[in-house]
Short mmCIF file of C-alpha atoms and ligand atoms in Angstrom, two decimals:
data_model
loop_
_atom_site.label_atom_id
_atom_site.label_comp_id
_atom_site.label_asym_id
_atom_site.label_seq_id
_atom_site.Cartn_x
_atom_site.Cartn_y
_atom_site.Cartn_z
CA MET A 1 4.33 -14.04 19.50
CA ASP A 2 6.77 -12.03 21.91
CA SER A 3 4.96 -9.67 24.28
CA PRO A 4 5.45 -6.07 22.54
CA LEU A 5 4.33 -8.00 19.43
CA LYS A 6 1.53 -9.31 21.03
CA GLU A 7 0.26 -5.59 21.96
CA ILE A 8 0.81 -4.17 18.80
CA TYR A 9 -1.77 -6.89 17.61
CA GLN A 10 -3.68 -6.38 20.25
CA GLY A 11 -3.61 -2.59 19.45
CA VAL A 12 -4.84 -2.58 15.94
CA LEU A 13 -7.45 -5.22 16.71
CA ASP A 14 -8.80 -2.61 19.24
CA GLY A 15 -7.60 0.42 17.10
CA ASP A 16 -5.99 2.05 19.92
CA MET A 17 -3.34 3.74 18.36
CA THR A 18 -1.76 4.59 21.47
CA LEU A 19 -1.12 0.97 22.56
CA VAL A 20 0.14 0.19 18.90
CA MET A 21 2.45 3.26 19.15
CA SER A 22 3.94 2.79 22.12
CA SER A 23 4.71 -1.00 21.47
CA VAL A 24 6.18 -0.49 18.48
CA GLN A 25 8.54 1.90 19.93
CA ALA A 26 8.92 -0.83 22.74
CA ALA A 27 9.81 -3.28 20.06
CA LEU A 28 12.29 -1.28 18.10
CA ASP A 29 13.81 -0.14 21.58
CA ASN A 30 14.31 -4.22 21.92
CA LYS A 31 15.93 -4.77 18.49
CA VAL A 32 12.67 -6.14 17.07
CA THR A 33 13.38 -5.39 12.82
CA ALA A 34 10.66 -2.86 11.23
CA GLU A 35 9.55 -5.96 9.19
CA VAL A 36 8.85 -8.29 11.82
CA ILE A 37 7.24 -5.58 13.47
CA LEU A 38 4.92 -5.13 10.41
CA LYS A 39 4.84 -8.80 9.26
CA GLN A 40 4.21 -10.36 11.99
CA GLY A 41 2.83 -7.85 14.46
CA MET A 42 0.46 -5.45 12.25
CA MET A 43 -0.23 -7.33 9.25
CA VAL A 44 -1.10 -10.23 11.00
CA ALA A 45 -3.77 -8.04 12.81
CA MET A 46 -4.87 -6.09 10.16
CA ALA A 47 -5.91 -9.52 7.81
CA GLU A 48 -7.95 -10.64 11.21
CA VAL A 49 -9.64 -7.52 11.62
CA GLY A 50 -10.54 -8.14 7.64
CA GLN A 51 -11.86 -11.47 8.71
CA LEU A 52 -13.76 -10.31 11.63
CA PHE A 53 -15.43 -7.33 9.37
CA GLU A 54 -16.42 -10.27 6.89
CA ASP A 55 -17.78 -12.43 10.16
CA GLY A 56 -20.10 -9.47 10.82
CA GLU A 57 -17.94 -9.21 14.07
CA TYR A 58 -16.65 -5.86 13.14
CA PHE A 59 -18.03 -2.93 10.93
CA VAL A 60 -16.71 0.23 9.42
CA PRO A 61 -16.26 2.18 12.68
CA GLU A 62 -13.95 -0.65 13.40
CA LEU A 63 -12.08 -0.84 10.30
CA LEU A 64 -11.33 2.92 10.77
CA VAL A 65 -10.03 3.02 14.09
CA ALA A 66 -7.71 -0.23 13.28
CA ALA A 67 -6.29 1.60 9.96
CA ARG A 68 -5.47 4.70 11.79
CA ALA A 69 -3.94 2.39 14.71
CA MET A 70 -2.12 1.16 12.43
CA GLN A 71 -0.91 4.09 10.13
CA GLY A 72 0.39 5.34 13.62
CA GLY A 73 2.53 2.27 13.96
CA LEU A 74 3.93 3.01 10.49
CA GLU A 75 4.79 6.41 11.44
CA LEU A 76 7.04 5.00 13.58
CA LEU A 77 8.57 2.81 11.40
CA LYS A 78 8.86 4.97 8.54
CA PRO A 79 12.61 6.06 9.00
CA PHE A 80 13.56 2.42 8.99
CA LEU A 81 11.61 1.52 5.52
CA ALA A 82 12.44 4.80 3.82
CA ASP A 83 15.49 6.67 3.22
CA GLU A 84 14.90 10.22 2.04
CA ASP A 85 18.45 11.58 2.18
CA VAL A 86 19.66 9.86 -0.95
CA GLU A 87 19.92 11.08 -4.66
CA PRO A 88 16.87 9.43 -6.47
CA ILE A 89 17.31 6.61 -8.89
CA GLY A 90 13.98 6.92 -10.44
CA LYS A 91 10.38 8.84 -9.96
CA VAL A 92 7.67 6.60 -9.41
CA VAL A 93 3.91 8.08 -9.03
CA THR A 94 1.87 5.94 -6.65
CA GLY A 95 -1.88 6.41 -5.98
CA THR A 96 -5.15 3.95 -5.25
CA VAL A 97 -7.54 4.12 -8.21
CA LYS A 98 -11.06 5.92 -8.25
CA GLY A 99 -13.70 5.16 -5.97
CA ASP A 100 -11.67 3.43 -3.79
CA LEU A 101 -9.85 5.05 -0.21
CA HIS A 102 -7.98 2.48 0.91
CA ASP A 103 -4.06 3.41 1.50
CA ILE A 104 -2.10 1.07 3.94
CA GLY A 105 -1.02 -0.89 1.64
CA LYS A 106 0.16 2.00 -1.22
CA ASN A 107 1.65 3.99 1.74
CA LEU A 108 3.92 0.92 2.80
CA VAL A 109 4.58 0.34 -1.16
CA GLY A 110 5.72 4.07 -1.31
CA MET A 111 7.96 3.49 1.74
CA MET A 112 9.43 0.61 0.48
CA LEU A 113 10.05 2.55 -2.82
CA LYS A 114 11.73 5.23 -0.97
CA GLY A 115 13.83 2.45 0.95
CA ALA A 116 14.82 1.29 -2.63
CA GLY A 117 15.86 5.01 -3.56
CA PHE A 118 13.15 6.39 -5.70
CA GLU A 119 11.34 9.69 -5.68
CA VAL A 120 7.78 8.88 -4.70
CA VAL A 121 4.78 10.82 -5.84
CA ASP A 122 1.77 10.00 -3.83
CA MET A 123 -1.49 11.00 -5.39
CA GLY A 124 -3.40 9.67 -2.69
CA THR A 125 -6.63 7.80 -2.92
CA ASP A 126 -9.68 7.78 -5.12
CA VAL A 127 -7.41 8.80 -8.46
CA SER A 128 -8.85 9.06 -11.59
CA SER A 129 -7.48 7.76 -14.86
CA GLU A 130 -6.59 11.57 -15.93
CA LYS A 131 -4.69 12.48 -12.53
CA PHE A 132 -2.74 9.83 -13.14
CA VAL A 133 -1.75 10.71 -16.61
CA GLU A 134 -1.48 14.49 -15.47
CA ALA A 135 0.95 13.29 -12.52
CA VAL A 136 3.30 11.15 -14.66
CA LYS A 137 3.56 13.95 -17.60
CA GLU A 138 4.11 16.75 -14.85
CA SER A 139 6.71 14.55 -13.05
CA GLY A 140 8.30 12.79 -15.77
CA ALA A 141 8.18 9.59 -13.84
CA GLN A 142 9.05 6.27 -15.50
CA ILE A 143 6.89 4.17 -13.20
CA LEU A 144 3.30 4.23 -12.27
CA ALA A 145 2.25 2.06 -9.44
CA MET A 146 -1.64 1.79 -8.74
CA SER A 147 -3.33 0.29 -5.82
CA ALA A 148 -6.90 -1.28 -5.25
CA LEU A 149 -8.39 -3.33 -2.71
CA LEU A 150 -12.06 -3.51 -4.16
CA THR A 151 -13.15 -6.19 -6.76
CA THR A 152 -15.22 -3.34 -7.69
CA THR A 153 -12.29 -0.21 -8.05
CA MET A 154 -10.02 -3.15 -9.58
CA ALA A 155 -11.66 -2.33 -13.13
CA ASN A 156 -10.55 1.15 -13.05
CA MET A 157 -6.84 -0.09 -13.90
CA PRO A 158 -7.42 -0.82 -16.75
CA ASP A 159 -9.36 2.52 -17.81
CA THR A 160 -6.15 4.01 -16.88
CA ILE A 161 -3.84 1.54 -18.72
CA LYS A 162 -6.14 2.88 -21.56
CA ALA A 163 -6.00 6.52 -20.66
CA PHE A 164 -2.04 6.36 -20.89
CA GLU A 165 -2.66 4.80 -24.41
CA ASP A 166 -5.02 7.39 -25.43
CA ALA A 167 -2.67 10.11 -24.22
CA GLY A 168 0.05 8.48 -26.56
CA ILE A 169 2.51 8.26 -23.36
CA ARG A 170 1.99 4.33 -22.81
CA ASP A 171 5.02 3.21 -23.97
CA SER A 172 7.21 5.78 -21.78
CA VAL A 173 6.10 4.47 -18.08
CA LYS A 174 5.83 1.19 -16.61
CA ILE A 175 2.80 0.45 -15.08
CA MET A 176 2.69 -1.52 -11.95
CA VAL A 177 -0.70 -3.04 -10.05
CA GLY A 178 -0.99 -4.49 -6.86
CA GLY A 179 -3.57 -4.77 -3.63
CA ALA A 180 -5.25 -7.64 -2.20
CA PRO A 181 -7.59 -8.54 -4.88
CA VAL A 182 -5.31 -7.95 -7.73
CA THR A 183 -3.20 -11.13 -9.25
CA GLU A 184 -0.67 -11.81 -11.84
CA GLU A 185 -2.98 -13.13 -14.18
CA TYR A 186 -5.13 -10.06 -13.95
CA ALA A 187 -2.28 -8.07 -14.14
CA LYS A 188 -1.36 -9.33 -17.65
CA LYS A 189 -4.90 -9.56 -18.65
CA ILE A 190 -4.86 -5.98 -18.59
CA GLY A 191 -1.79 -4.95 -19.87
CA ALA A 192 -0.04 -3.82 -16.72
CA ASP A 193 3.89 -4.41 -17.15
CA GLY A 194 4.29 -5.37 -13.69
CA TYR A 195 2.26 -7.01 -10.39
CA ALA A 196 3.48 -7.48 -7.00
CA PRO A 197 1.99 -9.02 -4.22
CA ASP A 198 3.55 -6.88 -1.52
CA ALA A 199 5.13 -4.05 -0.67
CA SER A 200 8.86 -5.46 -1.12
CA GLN A 201 8.20 -7.16 -4.35
CA ALA A 202 6.57 -4.00 -5.45
CA SER A 203 10.18 -1.96 -4.78
CA LYS A 204 12.49 -4.95 -6.54
CA ILE A 205 10.39 -4.80 -9.51
CA ALA A 206 10.38 -0.89 -10.04
CA LEU A 207 14.30 -1.22 -9.51
CA THR A 208 14.56 -3.69 -12.72
CA TYR A 209 12.95 -0.82 -14.80
CA VAL A 210 15.39 1.96 -13.97
CA SER A 211 18.54 -0.56 -14.02
CO1 B1M B 301 -12.20 -1.72 3.45
N1 B1M B 301 -12.08 -3.62 2.83
N2 B1M B 301 -14.07 -1.14 2.80
N3 B1M B 301 -11.61 -0.62 5.07
N4 B1M B 301 -10.85 -3.01 4.44
C1 B1M B 301 -11.53 -4.75 2.42
C2 B1M B 301 -10.34 -4.44 1.51
C3 B1M B 301 -12.21 -6.01 2.77
C4 B1M B 301 -11.59 -7.17 1.77
C5 B1M B 301 -12.88 -6.61 3.92
C6 B1M B 301 -13.33 -7.71 3.72
O1 B1M B 301 -14.77 -7.66 3.48
N5 B1M B 301 -12.72 -8.59 4.25
C7 B1M B 301 -13.71 -5.66 1.66
C8 B1M B 301 -13.27 -5.67 0.26
C9 B1M B 301 -14.34 -6.71 -0.61
C10 B1M B 301 -14.05 -6.99 -1.77
O2 B1M B 301 -14.11 -5.97 -2.83
N6 B1M B 301 -13.99 -7.95 -2.48
C11 B1M B 301 -13.70 -4.08 2.11
C12 B1M B 301 -14.78 -3.40 2.00
C13 B1M B 301 -15.96 -4.18 1.59
C14 B1M B 301 -14.85 -1.80 2.55
C15 B1M B 301 -16.27 -1.10 2.03
C16 B1M B 301 -16.94 -1.22 0.79
C17 B1M B 301 -17.21 -1.19 3.24
C18 B1M B 301 -18.21 -0.44 3.53
O3 B1M B 301 -18.38 0.47 3.44
N7 B1M B 301 -19.49 -1.20 3.41
C19 B1M B 301 -15.71 0.58 2.22
C20 B1M B 301 -15.28 0.87 0.77
C21 B1M B 301 -14.53 2.08 0.79
C22 B1M B 301 -14.01 2.78 -0.31
O4 B1M B 301 -13.00 2.41 -0.76
N8 B1M B 301 -14.72 3.14 -1.29
C23 B1M B 301 -14.27 0.16 2.91
C24 B1M B 301 -13.66 1.17 4.08
C25 B1M B 301 -12.33 0.78 4.35
C26 B1M B 301 -11.59 1.76 5.69
C27 B1M B 301 -12.09 2.99 5.14
C28 B1M B 301 -12.84 1.71 6.57
C29 B1M B 301 -10.58 1.45 6.15
C30 B1M B 301 -9.42 1.74 4.87
C31 B1M B 301 -8.54 2.89 5.89
C32 B1M B 301 -7.46 2.95 5.27
O5 B1M B 301 -6.62 2.63 4.15
N9 B1M B 301 -7.27 4.27 5.53
C33 B1M B 301 -10.86 -0.07 5.59
C34 B1M B 301 -9.95 -1.22 6.18
C35 B1M B 301 -9.09 -1.06 6.80
C36 B1M B 301 -9.86 -2.47 5.26
C37 B1M B 301 -8.74 -4.13 5.58
C38 B1M B 301 -9.74 -4.76 6.99
C39 B1M B 301 -7.29 -3.58 5.80
C40 B1M B 301 -7.03 -3.12 4.93
C41 B1M B 301 -5.78 -3.04 5.01
O6 B1M B 301 -5.02 -1.76 5.30
N10 B1M B 301 -4.87 -4.20 5.14
C42 B1M B 301 -9.27 -5.00 4.39
C43 B1M B 301 -9.20 -6.14 4.67
C44 B1M B 301 -8.10 -7.09 4.50
O7 B1M B 301 -7.27 -6.46 3.59
N11 B1M B 301 -7.73 -8.22 4.96
C45 B1M B 301 -10.73 -4.03 3.51
C46 B1M B 301 -3.00 -3.92 5.36
C47 B1M B 301 -2.26 -3.61 3.92
C48 B1M B 301 -0.98 -3.55 4.55
O8 B1M B 301 -2.64 -4.30 3.06
O9 B1M B 301 -3.69 -3.12 1.15
O10 B1M B 301 -3.65 -5.55 1.09
P1 B1M B 301 -2.94 -4.33 1.57
O11 B1M B 301 -1.43 -3.99 0.86
C49 B1M B 301 -0.62 -4.84 0.82
C50 B1M B 301 -0.64 -5.88 -0.55
O12 B1M B 301 -2.40 -5.99 -1.18
C51 B1M B 301 0.52 -5.05 -1.69
O13 B1M B 301 1.24 -4.49 -0.66
C52 B1M B 301 0.71 -4.66 0.44
C53 B1M B 301 1.47 -5.16 1.88
O14 B1M B 301 3.19 -5.03 1.36
N12 B1M B 301 -0.16 -3.88 -2.09
C54 B1M B 301 0.39 -3.67 -3.49
C55 B1M B 301 -1.00 -3.29 -2.23
N13 B1M B 301 -1.28 -1.93 -2.90
C56 B1M B 301 -0.27 -2.15 -4.00
C57 B1M B 301 -0.07 -1.35 -5.32
C58 B1M B 301 1.36 -1.97 -5.84
C59 B1M B 301 2.46 -3.25 -5.18
C60 B1M B 301 1.69 -3.86 -4.35
O15 B1M B 301 1.51 -1.35 -6.84
C61 B1M B 301 2.68 -1.90 -7.96
#
């Protein structure tokens, strides 16, 4: 790993936002692409943070500072991933399902969707089925992209799909799902229209819904 990437990795692992931000800037200055910084620096580090948590070496405070450090780095990458100055080709409502506070992956999905030309209505985290329905109705979005990071909260995805059916608007919106515990098989089982394993796939699939 090159030096700025090593520092980004170490910074996320240590929850050192200052180090992450300065090394992301250094990598960008050295013409390292946002994609490489993200995939080879930050995401590898976050996977390691998750492993250390599973092994009982890290606890929730370490997860929190690692997440804060990663968000700091992402802010610097945002202009390279999301283009805010283009006429939107469609509207997507994004959000993390009820009971779930993880938002880094969902934010990345939002950035890539913006980069692909979509307007994004971000509902944040811990979003109830009713709120998702309301947001799609109010915004007129063609697509809903839901995220879940916990095996316990992914069960709120089918509940949300049912809420769209109950509201009589299921056929007017494409529903995509994603997040670490979510699989293609699960997406099919719950009646979602699409599944994306990562943010760039999510934007590619969303494009097929508006073309
Ligand atoms: Co939590 N956490 N966490 N956590 N956390 C996980 C998810 C966990 C796997 C860690 C572990 O045990 N190894 C585990 C879940 C186990 C399970 O359910 N099977 C876990 C746990 C247990 C918990 C708590 C219960 C811990 C506790 O309190 N005892 C608690 C739950 C709180 C809650 O939500 N109610 C908790 C809390 C937290 C923090 C708040 C401290 C923090 C989140 C901060 C934040 O997000 N602002 C946190 C973190 C940081 C993690 C890990 C370490 C990292 C998650 C992350 O940001 N990854 C995580 C371990 C891991 O994932 N390895 C873990 C980076 C991100 C870029 O990846 O979100 O997967 P990801 O997104 C990917 C894809 O999944 C996809 O695209 C992205 C990449 O391009 N994607 C989508 C995501 N959403 C999509 C939506 C789409 C499409 C694609 O729509 C179409």
